[in-house]
């Protein structure tokens, strides 16, 4: 079956530091890959996505590249801000309509001044 | 703005007292999902509707039911809430299941 593995948190960084959150996946076929962000007490917001190999998703300074050869979709940001403090979920969705999202366990990011 | 709306944002109920959570959408999406998210965990899919077709996850307890009277609305009914059902409940929608858009969630407390 499908699965997603994320690096354990929490990740604590100083403002303007470089961020990497690792995500690897196991899936049959060619899934779509997503990063969702969840701020305290809120629902999930789609941060970025990639639907095929070598696609790069980007949004708000965050980037992730769909690497089929390493089955990875690592999230990066060059300079984090305090407002980026949240929980980040990597997820995949198999091909086919209404196929379910498989989430990683989430990584909590705490950015300090 | 088009969006997914969940009401109420916070719900308190008593052990065993039925409760209904509401989700509405202005996106006109075919697919609506209900997830349960417990503290510090990933969301867990309970069920989804593709148009009027209901799809239950195999491990969703019978205590959880859902209704979708029209495209815009979907309800989650918990018939006899237990302490273990305290969680954030997330509704999501999707156009043909390709990408999911989440509402803000309802936090359920069971006393």
mmCIF file of C-alpha atoms in Angstrom:
data_model
loop_
_atom_site.group_PDB
_atom_site.id
_atom_site.type_symbol
_atom_site.label_atom_id
_atom_site.label_comp_id
_atom_site.label_asym_id
_atom_site.label_seq_id
_atom_site.Cartn_x
_atom_site.Cartn_y
_atom_site.Cartn_z
ATOM 1 C CA UNK A 1 0.000 0.000 0.000
ATOM 2 C CA UNK A 2 0.870 3.653 -0.105
ATOM 3 C CA UNK A 3 2.857 5.248 2.697
ATOM 4 C CA UNK A 4 4.632 8.512 3.498
ATOM 5 C CA UNK A 5 7.556 8.952 5.855
ATOM 6 C CA UNK A 6 8.483 12.379 7.201
ATOM 7 C CA UNK A 7 11.314 13.458 9.416
ATOM 8 C CA UNK A 8 10.460 13.614 13.085
ATOM 9 C CA UNK A 9 9.940 16.984 14.689
ATOM 10 C CA UNK A 10 9.971 19.359 16.236
ATOM 11 C CA UNK A 11 12.337 21.341 14.092
ATOM 12 C CA UNK A 12 13.505 24.537 15.749
ATOM 13 C CA UNK A 13 15.191 27.209 13.653
ATOM 14 C CA UNK A 14 16.187 30.820 14.019
ATOM 15 C CA UNK A 15 14.559 33.348 11.743
ATOM 16 C CA UNK A 16 16.219 33.539 8.293
ATOM 17 C CA UNK A 17 17.665 30.016 8.604
ATOM 18 C CA UNK A 18 17.387 27.471 5.783
ATOM 19 C CA UNK A 19 14.686 24.855 6.143
ATOM 20 C CA UNK A 20 14.563 21.282 4.884
ATOM 21 C CA UNK A 21 11.871 18.818 5.897
ATOM 22 C CA UNK A 22 12.468 15.385 4.417
ATOM 23 C CA UNK A 23 9.672 13.331 2.929
ATOM 24 C CA UNK A 24 9.894 9.961 1.192
ATOM 25 C CA UNK A 25 7.078 7.839 -0.100
ATOM 26 C CA UNK A 26 6.101 4.366 -1.217
ATOM 27 C CA UNK A 27 3.374 4.065 -3.811
ATOM 28 C CA UNK A 28 2.174 2.044 -6.735
ATOM 29 C CA UNK A 29 1.828 3.839 -10.011
ATOM 30 C CA UNK A 30 2.406 7.546 -10.321
ATOM 31 C CA UNK A 31 0.972 9.452 -7.363
ATOM 32 C CA UNK A 32 0.536 13.178 -6.939
ATOM 33 C CA UNK A 33 2.481 14.668 -4.039
ATOM 34 C CA UNK A 34 1.469 17.477 -1.722
ATOM 35 C CA UNK A 35 2.659 19.553 1.191
ATOM 36 C CA UNK A 36 -0.025 20.847 3.530
ATOM 37 C CA UNK A 37 0.499 23.324 6.366
ATOM 38 C CA UNK A 38 -1.581 23.492 9.534
ATOM 39 C CA UNK A 39 -1.426 26.524 11.808
ATOM 40 C CA UNK A 40 -2.510 26.088 15.440
ATOM 41 C CA UNK A 41 -6.241 25.454 15.767
ATOM 42 C CA UNK A 42 -6.792 25.598 12.012
ATOM 43 C CA UNK A 43 -7.522 23.217 9.172
ATOM 44 C CA UNK A 44 -5.019 22.169 6.538
ATOM 45 C CA UNK A 45 -3.965 24.528 3.791
ATOM 46 C CA UNK A 46 -2.423 23.282 0.593
ATOM 47 C CA UNK A 47 1.079 24.720 0.418
ATOM 48 C CA UNK A 48 2.288 23.215 -2.860
ATOM 49 C CA UNK A 49 1.906 20.193 -5.087
ATOM 50 C CA UNK A 50 3.538 18.232 -7.884
ATOM 51 C CA UNK A 51 1.751 15.776 -10.125
ATOM 52 C CA UNK A 52 4.559 14.117 -12.071
ATOM 53 C CA UNK A 53 8.235 13.276 -11.833
ATOM 54 C CA UNK A 54 10.649 16.236 -11.884
ATOM 55 C CA UNK A 55 7.839 18.742 -11.291
ATOM 56 C CA UNK A 56 8.724 21.454 -8.808
ATOM 57 C CA UNK A 57 5.966 22.868 -6.652
ATOM 58 C CA UNK A 58 6.494 26.298 -5.138
ATOM 59 C CA UNK A 59 4.547 28.776 -3.046
ATOM 60 C CA UNK A 60 5.368 31.543 -0.520
ATOM 61 C CA UNK A 61 9.100 30.825 -0.820
ATOM 62 C CA UNK A 62 8.675 27.083 -0.197
ATOM 63 C CA UNK A 63 9.737 24.566 -2.842
ATOM 64 C CA UNK A 64 9.668 20.810 -3.305
ATOM 65 C CA UNK A 65 10.703 18.675 -6.271
ATOM 66 C CA UNK A 66 9.089 15.346 -7.146
ATOM 67 C CA UNK A 67 12.040 12.917 -7.360
ATOM 68 C CA UNK A 68 10.896 9.561 -8.655
ATOM 69 C CA UNK A 69 14.364 8.001 -8.585
ATOM 70 C CA UNK A 70 14.691 8.630 -4.848
ATOM 71 C CA UNK A 71 10.911 8.568 -4.116
ATOM 72 C CA UNK A 72 11.269 11.863 -2.298
ATOM 73 C CA UNK A 73 9.514 15.225 -2.057
ATOM 74 C CA UNK A 74 11.592 17.261 0.390
ATOM 75 C CA UNK A 75 10.286 20.675 1.447
ATOM 76 C CA UNK A 76 12.756 23.589 1.427
ATOM 77 C CA UNK A 77 12.722 27.285 2.155
ATOM 78 C CA UNK A 78 15.718 29.559 1.949
ATOM 79 C CA UNK A 79 14.853 31.909 4.807
ATOM 80 C CA UNK A 80 12.168 31.046 7.341
ATOM 81 C CA UNK A 81 10.107 33.561 9.273
ATOM 82 C CA UNK A 82 8.424 33.349 12.669
ATOM 83 C CA UNK A 83 5.097 33.251 10.832
ATOM 84 C CA UNK A 84 6.125 29.932 9.217
ATOM 85 C CA UNK A 85 5.794 28.191 12.582
ATOM 86 C CA UNK A 86 3.238 25.439 11.988
ATOM 87 C CA UNK A 87 2.896 21.710 11.368
ATOM 88 C CA UNK A 88 3.773 20.534 7.866
ATOM 89 C CA UNK A 89 2.272 17.376 6.372
ATOM 90 C CA UNK A 90 3.593 15.572 3.331
ATOM 91 C CA UNK A 91 0.911 13.603 1.501
ATOM 92 C CA UNK A 92 0.380 11.546 -1.604
ATOM 93 C CA UNK A 93 -2.666 10.726 -3.634
ATOM 94 C CA UNK A 94 -2.765 7.772 -5.949
ATOM 95 C CA UNK A 95 -3.993 8.004 -9.508
ATOM 96 C CA UNK A 96 -7.706 7.684 -10.115
ATOM 97 C CA UNK A 97 -10.656 9.778 -9.136
ATOM 98 C CA UNK A 98 -11.424 10.319 -5.451
ATOM 99 C CA UNK A 99 -8.442 8.251 -4.366
ATOM 100 C CA UNK A 100 -7.552 8.920 -0.762
ATOM 101 C CA UNK A 101 -4.778 11.110 0.565
ATOM 102 C CA UNK A 102 -2.093 9.284 2.515
ATOM 103 C CA UNK A 103 -0.440 11.595 5.034
ATOM 104 C CA UNK A 104 2.871 11.535 6.775
ATOM 105 C CA UNK A 105 2.878 12.019 10.528
ATOM 106 C CA UNK A 106 3.574 15.746 10.294
ATOM 107 C CA UNK A 107 6.594 17.817 11.277
ATOM 108 C CA UNK A 108 6.252 20.693 13.703
ATOM 109 C CA UNK A 109 8.371 23.734 12.813
ATOM 110 C CA UNK A 110 9.138 26.354 15.425
ATOM 111 C CA UNK A 111 10.907 29.505 14.254
ATOM 112 C CA UNK A 112 12.370 31.844 16.859
ATOM 113 C CA UNK A 113 13.704 35.392 16.648
ATOM 114 C CA UNK B 1 -14.765 33.969 -1.835
ATOM 115 C CA UNK B 2 -15.403 30.339 -2.637
ATOM 116 C CA UNK B 3 -14.594 28.213 0.360
ATOM 117 C CA UNK B 4 -15.281 25.292 2.667
ATOM 118 C CA UNK B 5 -17.173 26.277 5.806
ATOM 119 C CA UNK B 6 -17.512 24.220 8.954
ATOM 120 C CA UNK B 7 -19.946 24.893 11.767
ATOM 121 C CA UNK B 8 -19.561 25.133 14.605
ATOM 122 C CA UNK B 9 -15.841 25.712 15.068
ATOM 123 C CA UNK B 10 -16.037 24.376 18.607
ATOM 124 C CA UNK B 11 -18.575 21.831 19.844
ATOM 125 C CA UNK B 12 -18.941 20.487 23.345
ATOM 126 C CA UNK B 13 -21.143 17.474 23.965
ATOM 127 C CA UNK B 14 -21.748 15.002 26.724
ATOM 128 C CA UNK B 15 -20.734 11.390 26.718
ATOM 129 C CA UNK B 16 -23.351 9.461 24.733
ATOM 130 C CA UNK B 17 -25.278 12.520 23.521
ATOM 131 C CA UNK B 18 -25.640 12.583 19.715
ATOM 132 C CA UNK B 19 -23.942 15.424 17.913
ATOM 133 C CA UNK B 20 -23.967 16.673 14.320
ATOM 134 C CA UNK B 21 -21.190 18.609 12.630
ATOM 135 C CA UNK B 22 -21.834 20.591 9.476
ATOM 136 C CA UNK B 23 -19.814 21.309 6.358
ATOM 137 C CA UNK B 24 -20.801 23.462 3.416
ATOM 138 C CA UNK B 25 -18.987 24.490 0.272
ATOM 139 C CA UNK B 26 -19.349 27.120 -2.386
ATOM 140 C CA UNK B 27 -16.848 25.438 -4.706
ATOM 141 C CA UNK B 28 -19.404 23.125 -6.335
ATOM 142 C CA UNK B 29 -17.024 20.209 -5.944
ATOM 143 C CA UNK B 30 -18.181 16.639 -6.571
ATOM 144 C CA UNK B 31 -16.329 15.003 -3.724
ATOM 145 C CA UNK B 32 -16.632 15.730 0.010
ATOM 146 C CA UNK B 33 -14.539 14.094 2.712
ATOM 147 C CA UNK B 34 -14.639 13.827 6.494
ATOM 148 C CA UNK B 35 -11.425 13.355 8.460
ATOM 149 C CA UNK B 36 -10.758 12.866 12.138
ATOM 150 C CA UNK B 37 -7.558 14.370 13.511
ATOM 151 C CA UNK B 38 -6.416 13.662 17.032
ATOM 152 C CA UNK B 39 -3.785 15.721 18.782
ATOM 153 C CA UNK B 40 -0.339 15.582 17.155
ATOM 154 C CA UNK B 41 -1.510 13.069 14.560
ATOM 155 C CA UNK B 42 -2.182 13.105 10.854
ATOM 156 C CA UNK B 43 -5.787 13.338 9.659
ATOM 157 C CA UNK B 44 -7.561 10.001 9.318
ATOM 158 C CA UNK B 45 -10.169 9.599 6.591
ATOM 159 C CA UNK B 46 -13.562 8.479 7.889
ATOM 160 C CA UNK B 47 -15.566 8.482 4.642
ATOM 161 C CA UNK B 48 -16.239 10.421 1.506
ATOM 162 C CA UNK B 49 -19.015 11.127 -0.961
ATOM 163 C CA UNK B 50 -18.455 11.156 -4.691
ATOM 164 C CA UNK B 51 -21.593 13.007 -5.729
ATOM 165 C CA UNK B 52 -24.277 10.945 -3.966
ATOM 166 C CA UNK B 53 -22.188 7.781 -3.686
ATOM 167 C CA UNK B 54 -21.092 7.139 -0.114
ATOM 168 C CA UNK B 55 -17.726 5.460 0.529
ATOM 169 C CA UNK B 56 -16.942 4.311 4.045
ATOM 170 C CA UNK B 57 -13.412 3.490 5.203
ATOM 171 C CA UNK B 58 -13.172 -0.074 6.477
ATOM 172 C CA UNK B 59 -12.035 0.942 9.963
ATOM 173 C CA UNK B 60 -14.544 3.756 10.532
ATOM 174 C CA UNK B 61 -16.658 2.887 13.584
ATOM 175 C CA UNK B 62 -20.410 2.397 13.116
ATOM 176 C CA UNK B 63 -20.884 5.229 15.591
ATOM 177 C CA UNK B 64 -20.010 7.655 12.770
ATOM 178 C CA UNK B 65 -22.562 8.360 10.066
ATOM 179 C CA UNK B 66 -22.790 10.917 7.306
ATOM 180 C CA UNK B 67 -25.416 12.600 5.158
ATOM 181 C CA UNK B 68 -25.102 14.637 2.007
ATOM 182 C CA UNK B 69 -28.515 16.107 1.142
ATOM 183 C CA UNK B 70 -27.188 18.160 -1.771
ATOM 184 C CA UNK B 71 -23.938 19.158 -3.465
ATOM 185 C CA UNK B 72 -23.231 21.992 -1.053
ATOM 186 C CA UNK B 73 -23.777 20.368 2.336
ATOM 187 C CA UNK B 74 -22.426 17.356 4.172
ATOM 188 C CA UNK B 75 -23.034 16.345 7.790
ATOM 189 C CA UNK B 76 -21.159 14.143 10.207
ATOM 190 C CA UNK B 77 -23.317 12.473 12.844
ATOM 191 C CA UNK B 78 -21.780 10.874 15.901
ATOM 192 C CA UNK B 79 -24.512 8.761 17.417
ATOM 193 C CA UNK B 80 -23.045 8.119 20.855
ATOM 194 C CA UNK B 81 -19.848 10.076 21.387
ATOM 195 C CA UNK B 82 -17.248 8.554 23.645
ATOM 196 C CA UNK B 83 -14.267 10.221 25.260
ATOM 197 C CA UNK B 84 -12.094 8.763 22.499
ATOM 198 C CA UNK B 85 -14.038 10.684 19.874
ATOM 199 C CA UNK B 86 -12.742 14.026 21.102
ATOM 200 C CA UNK B 87 -10.771 15.371 18.150
ATOM 201 C CA UNK B 88 -10.642 17.929 15.380
ATOM 202 C CA UNK B 89 -12.990 16.993 12.526
ATOM 203 C CA UNK B 90 -11.973 18.247 9.128
ATOM 204 C CA UNK B 91 -14.130 18.498 6.049
ATOM 205 C CA UNK B 92 -12.521 18.661 2.623
ATOM 206 C CA UNK B 93 -13.812 18.970 -0.911
ATOM 207 C CA UNK B 94 -12.360 18.084 -4.256
ATOM 208 C CA UNK B 95 -13.218 18.515 -7.913
ATOM 209 C CA UNK B 96 -13.307 14.894 -9.110
ATOM 210 C CA UNK B 97 -10.933 13.833 -6.347
ATOM 211 C CA UNK B 98 -7.849 15.462 -7.822
ATOM 212 C CA UNK B 99 -6.889 17.962 -5.102
ATOM 213 C CA UNK B 100 -8.467 18.493 -1.704
ATOM 214 C CA UNK B 101 -9.463 21.799 -0.111
ATOM 215 C CA UNK B 102 -9.923 21.766 3.633
ATOM 216 C CA UNK B 103 -12.227 23.679 5.912
ATOM 217 C CA UNK B 104 -11.052 25.174 9.226
ATOM 218 C CA UNK B 105 -12.253 22.204 11.249
ATOM 219 C CA UNK B 106 -14.572 21.642 14.199
ATOM 220 C CA UNK B 107 -12.959 20.847 17.516
ATOM 221 C CA UNK B 108 -15.149 18.403 19.428
ATOM 222 C CA UNK B 109 -14.916 18.072 23.184
ATOM 223 C CA UNK B 110 -16.688 15.193 24.938
ATOM 224 C CA UNK B 111 -17.400 15.633 28.646
#
